[in-house]
Amino acid sequence: MTDAELDASFADLGGLAPSPQLSARTLEAVRRERAAGGWRVRILAGVGMAAMAALSLLVVTPPERGDPATMVERGSGESAVAVDLRVAVRRPTGELARFAANERYAAGDTLMFRIHTSTATSLTLRRDDVVLWEGTAPGGAFDVPVGYTLEAGEGPAVFTLSGGAELQRVFVPAVMP
Amino acid sequence: METDEELMDAVREGSEAAYGTLFERHRAALYGYALRMTRHPESADDVFQETFLRVHRARATWSSHEGSFRSWLFRIATNTVRDRARQAARRPEVLGDAWEPFFHPHHLQRIELERALGELPESLREAFVLTVVLGMDHNEVAAALSISPDNARARVSRARVRLRELLEVS
């Protein structure tokens, strides 16, 4: 095989289109950052104007002190934990595929769950109201040690991961007859 | 049609539409690079998103005098892949083998080629994917990988030798 033939074979591979969801998620993340940048400018401008107003008044007041006995800690470390839930499907043949909410799956397919957390946190995974798994994700990527194998005749369900800053939900359509 | 460099100049001035056009133009090439370098779909997703975010964050530092937009984009992508590899080395992921990359098995030869690419050492794979699979010239690849054009050419040449061996074995 010549260099040209080898190159031609590999050139045919070309790029690989990302999923529409990934494209949408990426553009949305950029938009959020752009919006946050705009807000930062406005907030800084507001803070600057407030500081100038305070200097012009030069009103000195004693600091207010609260009673430490009545103070409570606001928020906890876990309340701000960013959590992301991703699902893959393992076929009975062992083949692994990305989960898609608009696809119907067959009995014997197993849902596998991967969680990304910004720091260690306690989480609960439920199928509708039934707890499938409770445990601690160590921070970073973490694979839930239990999967969920779909059964024939199973209706649609919502898998929910709670414990992070936002509830993560995955809708699974009814299993194919 | 506006060039990438003209569009990136517009992005630097705050154009969201120009950013969208660049994203559409390069998303498939970038995702192909990310997936082939990470060999892991979720990691590729992360690299893809992080790269485009970094492009947006670094828009003020963009200058067409430093080379093409494409080499700048892939330099950011390469750094993102390497950063991620360093993090992964510190914190190995569980169930790694169960999450092998899943290229769609439409074509057996395609699978063999992708497997062979995956067997290449990273430094050869970077250069070969950018040059041969994605069609960048040696100067662009050199800028993307922060190496000399001669070095880029040599890496591609070594990659070809290794790929021939791998394909003959399979």
Coordinates of C-alpha atoms in Angstrom, one line a residue:
Chain A
M1 CA 0.0 0.0 0.0
T2 CA 1.5 3.4 -1.1
D3 CA 1.4 6.5 1.1
A4 CA -1.2 8.0 -1.1
E5 CA -3.5 4.9 -0.8
L6 CA -3.0 4.7 2.9
D7 CA -3.8 8.5 3.3
A8 CA -6.9 8.1 1.0
S9 CA -8.3 5.4 3.3
F10 CA -7.8 7.5 6.4
A11 CA -8.9 10.7 4.8
D12 CA -12.3 9.1 4.2
L13 CA -12.8 8.9 7.9
G14 CA -13.0 12.6 8.1
G15 CA -14.7 14.5 10.9
L16 CA -17.4 13.0 13.2
A17 CA -20.5 15.0 13.8
P18 CA -21.2 15.6 17.5
S19 CA -24.8 14.9 18.6
P20 CA -27.3 17.7 18.3
Q21 CA -27.7 17.7 22.0
L22 CA -23.9 18.3 22.5
S23 CA -23.9 21.1 20.0
A24 CA -26.9 22.7 21.6
R25 CA -25.4 22.3 25.1
T26 CA -22.1 23.8 24.0
L27 CA -23.7 26.8 22.4
E28 CA -25.9 27.3 25.4
A29 CA -22.9 27.2 27.7
V30 CA -21.2 29.9 25.6
R31 CA -24.4 32.0 25.7
R32 CA -24.6 31.7 29.5
E33 CA -20.9 32.8 29.8
R34 CA -21.6 35.7 27.5
A35 CA -24.6 36.7 29.5
A36 CA -22.7 36.4 32.8
G37 CA -19.9 38.5 31.4
G38 CA -22.5 41.2 30.6
W39 CA -23.9 41.0 34.1
R40 CA -20.5 41.3 35.6
V41 CA -19.8 44.5 33.8
R42 CA -23.2 45.9 34.9
I43 CA -22.6 44.8 38.5
L44 CA -19.2 46.3 38.6
A45 CA -20.5 49.6 37.2
G46 CA -23.3 49.6 39.8
V47 CA -20.8 48.9 42.6
G48 CA -18.6 51.7 41.4
M49 CA -21.4 54.2 41.3
A50 CA -22.6 53.1 44.8
A51 CA -19.0 53.5 46.1
M52 CA -18.8 57.0 44.7
A53 CA -22.2 57.9 46.3
A54 CA -21.0 56.5 49.7
L55 CA -17.8 58.6 49.5
S56 CA -19.8 61.8 48.7
L57 CA -22.0 61.3 51.8
L58 CA -19.3 60.3 54.2
V59 CA -21.7 59.1 56.8
V60 CA -20.0 57.2 59.5
T61 CA -22.2 54.7 61.4
P62 CA -21.1 52.1 63.9
P63 CA -21.1 48.5 62.7
E64 CA -24.2 46.5 63.6
R65 CA -23.4 43.4 65.5
G66 CA -25.8 40.4 65.8
D67 CA -26.1 38.0 68.7
P68 CA -23.9 35.0 67.9
A69 CA -26.3 32.8 69.8
T70 CA -29.0 33.5 67.3
M71 CA -26.9 33.2 64.2
V72 CA -27.3 30.2 61.9
E73 CA -25.1 29.0 59.1
R74 CA -26.7 29.7 55.8
G75 CA -26.3 27.1 53.1
S76 CA -24.1 24.1 53.2
G77 CA -21.3 22.8 51.1
E78 CA -23.6 20.3 49.4
S79 CA -26.2 22.9 48.4
A80 CA -23.9 24.2 45.6
V81 CA -22.6 20.9 44.3
A82 CA -22.9 20.7 40.5
V83 CA -24.1 17.3 39.4
D84 CA -24.5 16.0 35.9
L85 CA -26.1 12.6 35.1
R86 CA -25.4 10.7 32.0
V87 CA -26.9 7.5 30.8
A88 CA -25.7 4.8 28.5
V89 CA -27.4 1.6 27.4
R90 CA -25.8 -1.8 27.3
R91 CA -27.4 -4.3 24.9
P92 CA -27.7 -8.0 25.8
T93 CA -25.0 -8.5 23.2
G94 CA -22.6 -6.3 25.3
E95 CA -22.7 -3.4 22.8
L96 CA -22.8 0.0 24.5
A97 CA -24.8 2.9 23.1
R98 CA -25.5 6.4 24.1
F99 CA -28.9 6.8 25.6
A100 CA -31.4 8.8 23.6
A101 CA -34.7 9.9 25.2
N102 CA -36.5 9.7 21.8
E103 CA -35.5 6.1 21.3
R104 CA -37.4 3.0 22.5
Y105 CA -35.4 0.3 24.2
A106 CA -36.1 -3.4 24.4
A107 CA -36.4 -5.8 27.3
G108 CA -32.9 -6.9 28.4
D109 CA -31.3 -3.6 27.7
T110 CA -29.5 -2.2 30.8
L111 CA -29.3 1.4 31.7
M112 CA -25.9 2.5 33.1
F113 CA -25.5 5.7 35.0
R114 CA -22.4 7.9 35.1
I115 CA -22.4 10.9 37.4
H116 CA -20.1 13.9 37.4
T117 CA -19.9 16.0 40.5
S118 CA -17.9 19.1 41.4
T119 CA -17.0 17.6 44.8
A120 CA -17.8 14.6 47.0
T121 CA -21.5 14.5 47.7
S122 CA -24.3 12.1 48.8
L123 CA -26.8 11.3 46.1
T124 CA -29.9 9.2 45.5
L125 CA -31.0 7.7 42.3
R126 CA -34.7 6.8 41.9
R127 CA -36.9 5.2 39.3
D128 CA -40.1 7.1 39.8
D129 CA -40.4 6.9 43.6
V130 CA -38.4 3.8 44.1
V131 CA -34.8 4.2 45.3
L132 CA -32.4 2.3 43.1
W133 CA -29.2 3.5 44.7
E134 CA -28.0 5.7 47.5
G135 CA -24.4 6.5 48.1
T136 CA -21.6 9.0 47.9
A137 CA -20.0 10.2 44.6
P138 CA -16.3 11.0 45.3
G139 CA -16.1 14.1 43.0
G140 CA -15.3 14.0 39.3
A141 CA -16.7 11.1 37.2
F142 CA -18.3 8.2 39.0
D143 CA -20.1 5.2 37.7
V144 CA -23.1 4.1 39.7
P145 CA -22.4 0.5 40.7
V146 CA -25.9 -0.7 39.8
G147 CA -27.6 -0.7 36.4
Y148 CA -31.2 -1.1 35.6
T149 CA -32.3 -3.8 33.2
L150 CA -35.5 -3.1 31.4
E151 CA -38.3 -5.8 31.4
A152 CA -40.9 -6.6 28.8
G153 CA -44.1 -4.6 29.2
E154 CA -42.5 -1.9 31.4
G155 CA -44.2 1.5 31.1
P156 CA -42.5 4.9 30.8
A157 CA -40.5 6.0 33.8
V158 CA -38.5 9.0 35.1
F159 CA -35.1 8.4 36.6
T160 CA -34.2 11.1 39.1
L161 CA -30.9 11.9 40.7
S162 CA -31.2 14.1 43.8
G163 CA -28.6 15.6 46.1
G164 CA -26.9 18.2 43.9
A165 CA -27.8 21.8 43.3
E166 CA -30.3 20.8 40.7
L167 CA -32.5 17.7 40.3
Q168 CA -31.4 15.6 37.3
R169 CA -34.1 13.8 35.4
V170 CA -34.0 11.3 32.6
F171 CA -37.2 10.2 30.9
V172 CA -37.2 6.6 29.7
P173 CA -40.1 5.7 27.3
A174 CA -42.1 2.4 27.6
V175 CA -40.1 -0.7 26.7
M176 CA -40.7 -2.1 23.3
P177 CA -43.2 -5.0 23.4
Chain B
M1 CA -17.9 33.8 2.1
E2 CA -16.0 35.2 5.0
T3 CA -12.8 33.5 6.0
D4 CA -12.4 31.9 9.5
E5 CA -10.0 34.7 10.4
E6 CA -12.5 37.4 9.4
L7 CA -15.2 35.6 11.4
M8 CA -13.0 35.3 14.4
D9 CA -12.2 39.1 14.2
A10 CA -16.0 39.6 14.3
V11 CA -16.3 37.3 17.3
R12 CA -13.6 39.4 19.1
E13 CA -15.8 42.4 18.5
G14 CA -18.8 40.6 20.1
S15 CA -20.6 39.0 17.1
E16 CA -22.6 35.9 18.3
A17 CA -23.6 35.1 14.7
A18 CA -19.9 34.9 13.6
Y19 CA -19.2 32.5 16.5
G20 CA -22.2 30.3 15.4
T21 CA -20.8 30.1 11.9
L22 CA -17.3 29.1 13.1
F23 CA -18.9 26.5 15.4
E24 CA -20.9 25.0 12.4
R25 CA -17.8 25.0 10.2
H26 CA -15.5 23.2 12.6
R27 CA -17.7 21.2 14.9
A28 CA -17.4 17.9 13.0
A29 CA -13.6 18.1 12.6
L30 CA -13.2 19.1 16.3
Y31 CA -15.4 16.3 17.6
G32 CA -13.6 13.8 15.3
Y33 CA -10.3 15.0 16.7
A34 CA -11.5 14.9 20.3
L35 CA -13.0 11.4 20.0
R36 CA -9.9 10.0 18.4
M37 CA -7.6 11.5 20.9
T38 CA -9.6 10.6 24.0
R39 CA -10.9 7.3 22.7
H40 CA -13.8 7.9 25.1
P41 CA -17.2 9.4 24.0
E42 CA -17.9 11.2 27.3
S43 CA -14.4 12.6 27.4
A44 CA -14.7 13.7 23.8
D45 CA -17.9 15.5 24.7
D46 CA -16.1 17.3 27.5
V47 CA -13.2 18.2 25.3
F48 CA -15.5 19.5 22.6
Q49 CA -17.5 21.7 24.9
E50 CA -14.5 22.9 26.8
T51 CA -12.6 23.8 23.7
F52 CA -15.4 25.9 22.3
L53 CA -15.8 27.6 25.7
R54 CA -12.0 28.3 25.8
V55 CA -12.2 29.8 22.3
H56 CA -14.9 32.1 23.5
R57 CA -13.0 33.1 26.6
A58 CA -9.8 33.7 24.7
R59 CA -11.4 35.7 21.9
A60 CA -9.8 38.9 23.1
T61 CA -6.3 37.3 22.7
W62 CA -7.0 36.1 19.1
S63 CA -4.8 37.5 16.4
S64 CA -4.7 36.4 12.8
H65 CA -1.0 37.4 12.8
E66 CA -0.3 34.2 14.8
G67 CA -1.5 31.9 12.0
S68 CA -4.8 30.4 10.9
F69 CA -7.9 30.2 13.1
R70 CA -7.9 26.4 12.5
S71 CA -4.5 25.9 13.9
W72 CA -5.4 28.2 16.9
L73 CA -8.6 26.1 17.5
F74 CA -6.7 22.8 17.4
R75 CA -4.0 24.1 19.6
I76 CA -6.6 24.9 22.2
A77 CA -8.2 21.4 21.6
T78 CA -4.8 19.7 22.0
N79 CA -4.1 21.5 25.3
T80 CA -7.6 20.6 26.5
V81 CA -7.0 16.9 25.7
R82 CA -3.6 17.0 27.4
D83 CA -5.1 18.8 30.5
R84 CA -7.8 16.2 30.7
A85 CA -5.3 13.3 30.4
R86 CA -3.3 14.8 33.3
Q87 CA -6.4 15.0 35.4
A88 CA -7.4 11.5 34.5
A89 CA -4.0 10.2 35.5
R90 CA -4.5 11.6 38.9
R91 CA -8.1 10.3 39.3
P92 CA -8.7 7.1 37.3
E93 CA -12.3 6.5 36.2
V94 CA -14.2 3.5 37.3
L95 CA -15.5 0.9 34.8
G96 CA -13.1 2.2 32.2
D97 CA -13.2 -0.9 30.0
A98 CA -17.0 -0.9 29.9
W99 CA -17.0 2.6 28.3
E100 CA -14.9 1.7 25.3
P101 CA -15.4 4.1 22.4
F102 CA -18.3 3.2 20.2
F103 CA -17.9 4.2 16.7
H104 CA -21.0 3.2 14.6
P105 CA -20.2 -0.1 13.1
H106 CA -21.5 0.6 9.6
H107 CA -18.3 -0.4 7.9
L108 CA -15.8 -3.0 8.9
Q109 CA -12.9 -1.3 7.3
R110 CA -13.7 1.9 9.0
I111 CA -13.7 0.1 12.4
E112 CA -10.3 -1.4 11.6
L113 CA -8.9 2.0 10.6
E114 CA -10.2 3.6 13.8
R115 CA -8.8 0.8 15.9
A116 CA -5.4 1.2 14.2
L117 CA -5.5 5.0 14.8
G118 CA -6.2 4.2 18.5
E119 CA -3.1 2.1 18.7
L120 CA -0.8 4.9 17.7
P121 CA 1.1 6.8 20.4
E122 CA -0.5 10.1 21.1
S123 CA 2.1 12.3 19.6
L124 CA 1.9 10.4 16.2
R125 CA -1.9 10.2 16.4
E126 CA -2.3 14.0 16.9
A127 CA -0.2 14.7 13.9
F128 CA -1.7 12.0 11.7
V129 CA -5.3 12.8 12.5
L130 CA -4.8 16.5 11.9
T131 CA -2.9 16.1 8.7
V132 CA -4.4 13.1 6.9
V133 CA -7.8 12.6 8.5
L134 CA -8.7 16.3 8.8
G135 CA -6.7 17.6 5.9
M136 CA -4.6 20.3 7.6
D137 CA -1.2 21.3 6.1
H138 CA 2.1 20.7 7.9
N139 CA 2.4 24.4 8.9
E140 CA -1.1 24.4 10.4
V141 CA -0.4 21.2 12.2
A142 CA 2.9 22.4 13.5
A143 CA 1.2 25.6 14.9
A144 CA -1.5 23.5 16.5
L145 CA 0.9 21.1 18.2
S146 CA 3.6 23.8 18.9
I147 CA 6.3 21.9 17.0
S148 CA 8.2 22.6 13.8
P149 CA 6.8 21.8 10.4
D150 CA 9.7 19.3 9.9
N151 CA 8.8 17.6 13.1
A152 CA 5.1 17.4 12.1
R153 CA 6.1 15.9 8.7
A154 CA 8.3 13.3 10.5
R155 CA 5.6 12.3 12.9
V156 CA 3.1 11.7 10.1
S157 CA 5.7 9.6 8.3
R158 CA 6.3 7.5 11.4
A159 CA 2.6 7.2 11.9
R160 CA 2.2 5.8 8.4
V161 CA 4.9 3.1 9.1
R162 CA 3.2 2.1 12.3
L163 CA -0.3 2.1 10.8
R164 CA 0.9 -0.2 8.0
E165 CA 2.2 -2.7 10.5
L166 CA -1.1 -2.5 12.5
L167 CA -3.3 -3.0 9.5
E168 CA -1.2 -5.9 8.2
V169 CA -1.5 -7.7 11.6
S170 CA -5.3 -7.2 11.7

